Coordinates of C-alpha atoms in Angstrom, one line a residue:
Chain U
M1 CA 36.2 50.9 -26.2
K2 CA 37.8 51.0 -29.7
L3 CA 41.4 50.1 -29.9
S4 CA 43.9 51.7 -32.2
T5 CA 46.5 49.6 -34.0
V6 CA 49.2 50.6 -31.6
Q7 CA 47.0 49.7 -28.6
A8 CA 46.0 46.4 -30.2
D9 CA 49.8 45.7 -30.7
A10 CA 50.5 46.6 -27.1
I11 CA 47.9 44.2 -25.8
Q12 CA 49.2 41.5 -28.2
E13 CA 52.6 42.0 -26.7
L14 CA 51.2 41.7 -23.2
G15 CA 49.5 38.5 -24.3
N16 CA 52.7 37.1 -25.8
I17 CA 54.5 37.5 -22.5
G18 CA 51.6 36.1 -20.4
A19 CA 51.0 33.2 -22.7
A20 CA 54.7 32.4 -22.9
H21 CA 54.8 31.9 -19.1
A22 CA 51.6 29.8 -19.2
A23 CA 53.1 27.7 -22.1
T24 CA 56.2 27.0 -20.0
T25 CA 54.2 25.7 -17.1
L26 CA 52.1 23.5 -19.4
S27 CA 55.2 22.2 -21.0
Q28 CA 56.6 21.3 -17.6
M29 CA 53.4 19.6 -16.5
L30 CA 53.3 17.5 -19.7
G31 CA 57.0 17.0 -20.1
S32 CA 56.9 17.9 -23.8
A33 CA 57.1 21.0 -26.0
V34 CA 54.2 23.5 -26.2
E35 CA 53.8 26.0 -29.0
M36 CA 51.9 29.2 -28.8
S37 CA 50.1 31.2 -31.4
V38 CA 50.2 35.0 -31.9
P39 CA 47.6 36.4 -29.5
A40 CA 44.3 37.3 -31.4
I41 CA 42.1 40.2 -30.4
K42 CA 38.5 40.2 -31.5
A43 CA 35.8 42.7 -30.6
I44 CA 32.6 40.6 -30.9
D45 CA 29.0 41.9 -30.8
I46 CA 27.2 39.7 -28.2
S47 CA 24.7 38.6 -30.8
E48 CA 27.6 37.1 -32.9
L49 CA 29.2 35.3 -30.0
G50 CA 27.7 32.0 -31.2
S51 CA 29.7 32.2 -34.4
Y52 CA 32.9 32.1 -32.4
M53 CA 31.9 29.9 -29.5
G54 CA 29.3 27.4 -30.5
E55 CA 27.8 24.1 -29.3
E56 CA 31.2 22.3 -29.2
A57 CA 31.9 20.6 -25.9
A58 CA 34.8 22.1 -24.0
A59 CA 36.2 22.2 -20.5
M60 CA 36.5 25.8 -19.3
V61 CA 38.2 26.9 -16.1
A62 CA 37.1 30.5 -15.5
F63 CA 38.5 33.1 -13.1
E64 CA 37.2 36.5 -12.3
L65 CA 39.9 39.2 -12.6
Q66 CA 40.3 40.8 -9.2
G67 CA 42.8 43.0 -7.4
E68 CA 43.2 46.7 -8.1
I69 CA 40.0 46.6 -10.1
A70 CA 37.4 44.5 -8.2
H71 CA 35.4 43.1 -11.0
G72 CA 37.8 43.4 -13.9
G73 CA 36.4 40.8 -16.3
Y74 CA 37.2 37.2 -16.8
I75 CA 40.1 35.0 -17.8
V76 CA 39.4 31.4 -19.0
F77 CA 41.5 28.4 -19.7
Y78 CA 39.7 26.8 -22.6
I79 CA 40.3 23.3 -23.9
S80 CA 38.1 21.1 -26.2
R81 CA 36.7 18.1 -24.5
E82 CA 38.9 15.8 -26.6
S83 CA 42.0 17.7 -25.8
A84 CA 41.0 17.8 -22.1
I85 CA 40.8 14.0 -22.0
R86 CA 44.2 13.7 -23.7
L87 CA 45.6 16.2 -21.2
T88 CA 44.3 14.4 -18.1
N89 CA 45.2 11.0 -19.5
T90 CA 48.8 12.2 -20.0
M91 CA 48.9 13.6 -16.5
L92 CA 47.2 10.6 -14.9
G93 CA 49.0 7.9 -17.0
L94 CA 45.8 6.7 -18.7
T95 CA 45.1 5.8 -22.3
D96 CA 41.3 5.3 -22.7
M97 CA 39.9 8.2 -24.8
N98 CA 36.3 7.1 -24.7
R99 CA 35.8 7.2 -20.9
P100 CA 33.5 9.6 -19.2
M101 CA 35.2 12.4 -17.3
N102 CA 35.2 12.1 -13.6
E103 CA 36.3 13.9 -10.4
M104 CA 39.9 13.1 -11.1
D105 CA 39.7 14.8 -14.5
E106 CA 37.9 17.8 -12.9
S107 CA 40.6 18.3 -10.2
A108 CA 43.3 17.9 -12.8
L109 CA 41.8 20.5 -15.1
L110 CA 41.1 22.9 -12.2
E111 CA 44.8 22.5 -11.2
V112 CA 46.1 23.0 -14.7
G113 CA 43.9 26.0 -15.3
N114 CA 45.0 27.5 -12.0
I115 CA 48.7 27.1 -12.6
M116 CA 48.5 28.4 -16.2
V117 CA 46.3 31.4 -15.5
S118 CA 48.4 32.3 -12.4
A119 CA 51.6 32.2 -14.6
F120 CA 49.9 34.4 -17.2
L121 CA 48.8 37.0 -14.6
D122 CA 52.1 36.9 -12.7
A123 CA 53.9 37.7 -15.9
T124 CA 51.6 40.6 -16.8
A125 CA 51.8 41.9 -13.3
E126 CA 55.6 41.9 -13.4
L127 CA 55.6 43.6 -16.7
L128 CA 53.1 46.3 -16.0
G129 CA 53.1 46.6 -12.2
F130 CA 49.3 46.1 -12.5
I131 CA 48.0 43.4 -10.2
M132 CA 45.2 41.3 -11.6
L133 CA 44.5 38.4 -9.2
P134 CA 42.5 35.4 -10.2
S135 CA 39.5 34.5 -8.2
P136 CA 39.1 30.9 -7.1
P137 CA 38.6 28.8 -10.3
A138 CA 35.2 27.6 -11.5
L139 CA 35.0 24.7 -13.9
T140 CA 32.4 23.6 -16.4
I141 CA 32.5 21.0 -19.1
D142 CA 29.7 21.9 -21.5
M143 CA 28.8 23.8 -24.7
A144 CA 31.3 26.6 -25.2
H145 CA 28.6 29.2 -25.9
A146 CA 26.6 28.3 -22.8
A147 CA 29.6 28.9 -20.5
M148 CA 31.1 31.9 -22.2
S149 CA 27.8 33.7 -22.6
S150 CA 27.1 33.2 -18.9
L151 CA 30.3 35.0 -18.1
V152 CA 29.4 37.8 -20.5
A153 CA 26.0 38.1 -18.7
Q154 CA 27.9 38.5 -15.4
M155 CA 29.8 41.5 -16.8
G156 CA 26.6 43.6 -16.7
E157 CA 23.7 45.0 -18.7
E158 CA 25.7 47.6 -20.5
I159 CA 27.9 45.1 -22.4
D160 CA 26.9 44.9 -26.1
E161 CA 30.3 44.0 -27.4
V162 CA 32.9 41.8 -25.8
L163 CA 36.7 41.9 -26.3
L164 CA 38.0 38.4 -26.7
F165 CA 41.7 38.3 -26.3
S166 CA 43.0 34.7 -26.9
T167 CA 46.2 32.8 -27.3
E168 CA 46.3 29.2 -28.5
L169 CA 48.7 26.8 -26.8
V170 CA 49.3 23.5 -28.6
C171 CA 51.2 20.4 -27.6
E172 CA 51.9 18.5 -30.8
E173 CA 53.2 15.4 -29.1
H174 CA 50.0 14.7 -27.2
K175 CA 47.6 16.5 -29.7
I176 CA 46.5 18.9 -27.0
D177 CA 45.0 22.2 -28.2
S178 CA 44.0 24.8 -25.6
D179 CA 43.4 28.6 -25.3
I180 CA 43.8 31.2 -22.7
I181 CA 41.0 33.7 -23.3
M182 CA 40.8 37.0 -21.5
M183 CA 37.6 39.1 -21.5
P184 CA 38.6 42.4 -19.7
E185 CA 35.9 44.7 -18.8
N186 CA 36.4 48.3 -19.9
T187 CA 38.1 49.7 -16.9
T188 CA 40.7 46.9 -16.9
L189 CA 41.2 47.3 -20.7
A190 CA 41.7 51.1 -20.4
R191 CA 44.2 50.5 -17.5
I192 CA 46.2 47.9 -19.5
V193 CA 46.3 50.1 -22.6
E194 CA 47.5 53.1 -20.6
L195 CA 50.3 51.2 -18.8
M196 CA 51.4 49.5 -22.1
E197 CA 51.5 52.9 -23.8
N198 CA 53.5 54.4 -21.0
M199 CA 55.9 51.6 -21.1
M200 CA 56.4 51.8 -24.9
K201 CA 57.1 55.5 -24.7
G202 CA 59.7 54.8 -22.1
I203 CA 61.7 52.5 -24.3
Chain J
M1 CA 14.3 10.4 -31.0
A2 CA 11.3 9.2 -33.0
D3 CA 10.4 12.7 -34.2
A4 CA 12.3 13.7 -37.3
L5 CA 12.2 17.4 -36.6
K6 CA 15.7 18.8 -37.0
P7 CA 17.1 22.3 -37.7
D8 CA 17.8 22.8 -41.4
E9 CA 19.2 25.5 -43.6
Q10 CA 15.8 27.4 -43.3
T11 CA 16.3 27.7 -39.6
A12 CA 16.9 31.2 -38.3
M13 CA 19.7 31.4 -35.8
I14 CA 18.9 33.8 -32.9
G15 CA 21.9 35.3 -31.2
I16 CA 22.0 37.0 -27.8
G17 CA 19.5 39.8 -27.6
E18 CA 18.0 38.9 -31.0
Y19 CA 14.4 37.8 -31.8
R20 CA 12.4 36.5 -34.8
V21 CA 8.7 36.3 -35.5
G22 CA 7.1 33.9 -38.1
S23 CA 6.3 30.3 -38.9
F24 CA 9.8 29.2 -39.9
P25 CA 12.0 27.1 -37.6
M26 CA 14.1 29.2 -35.2
M27 CA 17.1 28.2 -33.0
T28 CA 19.2 29.4 -30.1
I29 CA 22.4 27.6 -29.6
G30 CA 24.3 27.1 -26.3
L31 CA 21.9 28.7 -23.8
G32 CA 23.7 29.0 -20.4
S33 CA 22.2 31.5 -18.0
C34 CA 20.4 33.0 -21.0
I35 CA 16.7 32.2 -21.7
G36 CA 15.2 31.0 -25.0
L37 CA 11.6 32.1 -24.8
T38 CA 8.9 31.3 -27.3
L39 CA 5.4 32.6 -27.7
Y40 CA 3.1 30.7 -30.0
D41 CA -0.4 31.2 -31.4
E42 CA -2.0 27.9 -32.4
S43 CA -4.8 29.5 -34.5
S44 CA -2.4 31.3 -36.8
K45 CA 0.6 29.0 -36.4
I46 CA 2.8 32.1 -35.9
G47 CA 5.4 32.1 -33.2
A48 CA 8.2 34.3 -31.8
M49 CA 11.5 33.4 -30.2
V50 CA 13.9 35.6 -28.3
H51 CA 17.3 35.1 -26.7
I52 CA 17.2 36.9 -23.4
M53 CA 20.5 37.6 -21.5
L54 CA 19.4 39.6 -18.4
P55 CA 16.3 40.2 -16.3
D56 CA 16.3 44.0 -16.3
S57 CA 16.9 46.7 -19.0
A58 CA 17.3 49.4 -16.3
G59 CA 15.8 51.9 -18.8
R60 CA 18.0 50.8 -21.8
Q61 CA 16.0 50.7 -25.1
D62 CA 18.6 50.0 -27.7
R63 CA 18.5 46.2 -27.5
P64 CA 15.0 45.3 -26.3
G65 CA 15.5 41.6 -27.0
K66 CA 18.4 41.4 -24.5
Y67 CA 16.3 41.9 -21.4
A68 CA 13.3 40.1 -20.1
D69 CA 11.3 43.2 -19.2
T70 CA 11.7 44.7 -22.7
A71 CA 11.7 41.5 -24.7
I72 CA 8.2 40.3 -23.8
P73 CA 6.3 43.5 -24.7
L74 CA 8.3 43.6 -27.9
L75 CA 7.3 40.1 -28.9
L76 CA 3.7 40.8 -28.1
K77 CA 3.7 43.9 -30.3
E78 CA 5.5 42.1 -33.2
L79 CA 3.2 39.1 -33.0
G80 CA 0.2 41.4 -33.1
I81 CA 1.5 43.0 -36.3
K82 CA 1.9 39.6 -37.9
G83 CA -1.7 38.7 -37.1
A84 CA -1.3 36.4 -34.0
K85 CA -3.9 36.6 -31.3
T86 CA -2.5 37.7 -27.9
K87 CA -5.4 35.9 -26.1
S88 CA -4.4 32.5 -27.6
L89 CA -0.7 32.8 -27.0
I90 CA 1.2 30.2 -25.0
A91 CA 4.7 30.5 -23.8
K92 CA 7.6 28.0 -23.3
M93 CA 11.1 28.6 -22.1
A94 CA 14.4 26.9 -21.7
G95 CA 17.8 27.9 -20.3
G96 CA 18.5 29.8 -17.1
A97 CA 21.2 27.5 -16.0
C98 CA 24.1 28.2 -13.6
M99 CA 27.2 27.1 -15.6
F100 CA 29.8 28.0 -13.0
E101 CA 29.2 27.1 -9.4
Y102 CA 31.4 29.5 -7.6
F103 CA 32.3 33.2 -8.1
G104 CA 32.7 35.5 -5.2
T105 CA 30.2 37.9 -6.7
N106 CA 28.0 35.3 -8.3
L107 CA 24.4 36.2 -8.3
N108 CA 22.4 33.5 -10.0
I109 CA 21.6 35.3 -13.3
G110 CA 20.0 32.2 -14.8
E111 CA 17.5 31.9 -12.0
R112 CA 16.7 35.6 -11.9
N113 CA 16.1 35.5 -15.7
A114 CA 13.7 32.7 -15.4
E115 CA 11.8 34.3 -12.4
R116 CA 11.5 37.6 -14.3
V117 CA 10.2 35.9 -17.4
R118 CA 7.6 34.0 -15.3
A119 CA 6.5 37.2 -13.5
I120 CA 6.1 39.2 -16.7
L121 CA 4.2 36.4 -18.5
K122 CA 1.8 36.3 -15.5
E123 CA 1.3 40.1 -15.6
Q124 CA 0.5 39.8 -19.3
G125 CA -1.9 36.8 -18.7
I126 CA 0.1 34.5 -21.0
P127 CA 0.2 30.9 -19.8
L128 CA 3.7 29.3 -19.4
K129 CA 2.9 25.9 -20.8
K130 CA 6.2 24.2 -20.4
E131 CA 9.7 25.0 -19.3
D132 CA 13.2 23.3 -19.0
V133 CA 15.2 25.6 -16.9
G134 CA 18.0 25.7 -14.3
G135 CA 20.6 23.1 -13.4
K136 CA 24.2 23.3 -14.5
V137 CA 23.7 22.4 -18.2
G138 CA 23.9 24.2 -21.5
R139 CA 21.0 23.8 -23.9
S140 CA 20.4 24.3 -27.6
V141 CA 16.8 24.9 -28.4
T142 CA 14.9 24.7 -31.8
F143 CA 11.4 26.0 -32.2
F144 CA 9.0 24.8 -34.9
P145 CA 5.9 27.1 -35.2
A146 CA 4.6 25.2 -38.2
N147 CA 4.6 22.0 -36.2
G148 CA 2.3 23.0 -33.4
G149 CA 4.9 25.2 -31.7
K150 CA 7.0 22.1 -30.8
I151 CA 10.4 22.7 -29.2
T152 CA 13.4 20.3 -29.3
I153 CA 16.2 20.6 -26.8
R154 CA 19.7 19.3 -27.1
R155 CA 22.2 19.3 -24.2
A156 CA 26.0 19.1 -24.3
D157 CA 26.0 15.5 -23.0
G158 CA 24.0 14.5 -26.1
T159 CA 20.7 14.0 -24.3
T160 CA 17.6 15.5 -26.0
G161 CA 14.2 16.6 -24.9
E162 CA 10.9 18.1 -26.2
L163 CA 8.7 20.8 -24.8

């Protein structure tokens, strides 16, 4: 679906609130400040996905959006491989940047992703009264395009364009750069837009 | 790697659902559950590459390169136009991985993609000479029609391979 400026602004506001909660939880886990960007919304033709998500190695914790809408799309905690090591090193009290990632890293990343995405979705549920529940998390540490395109493939054969809705969360102190990326499928998107519009009319 | 074949500025990047036909190098980056399929005719040194996302078009015709069932007939037609001989074509494929182990609704799309490609190639009588599919790993694939249809593969962990 095509979004008007007002609708895009509404979604951006929703992202602000969700990401602010996620940033708070990350900040608590790291014990240092976390800054967030203004949420970006991009409608990307699937053939162009490689220009946005390429071969770079990243850890991605993905959740299917469930709840009122059964297969509502995906939400992903995305963190570059370098930042992921810094994050788990900070959490586990390690310093070696050049080590291979192991099961400890994987559980830590799953846990961080879980906490942040839950905070994001809790905040949006509270705001909109629209329940999006995260599925159990699935983690991969691999090429960004390989993972993200696999999620797009799961969204079905009619998808030619994907809406990437992302907010960057940065911890300057530990040089950790991460993103929360939401890829709502059309029913979810339409429902979010409708609820946001109603809410803004009410104000 | 001893072989110096590397993608360069002449290399055509092939996004999801796209395809190219010719003798220049072609590349698909970051294949997950998608398939990078190549067809190559040794006699004319012409090849084709397509970036398939799903096994079935379910009747959709607007993006034939996106689905295995529409992509392969499309490549055969385009290769024929460029002068390749269908009878001497050989196929290679890579991708078809399962990047995320668990989802409640997870059907293994990578595996279904690979199976569908194999079945259609068999129907068309095109030998599948080599493949590097499955597992839980992303792959970038470069195809060199001018160099005997060679394929180089790079994985996220830095390991490389050839088909």
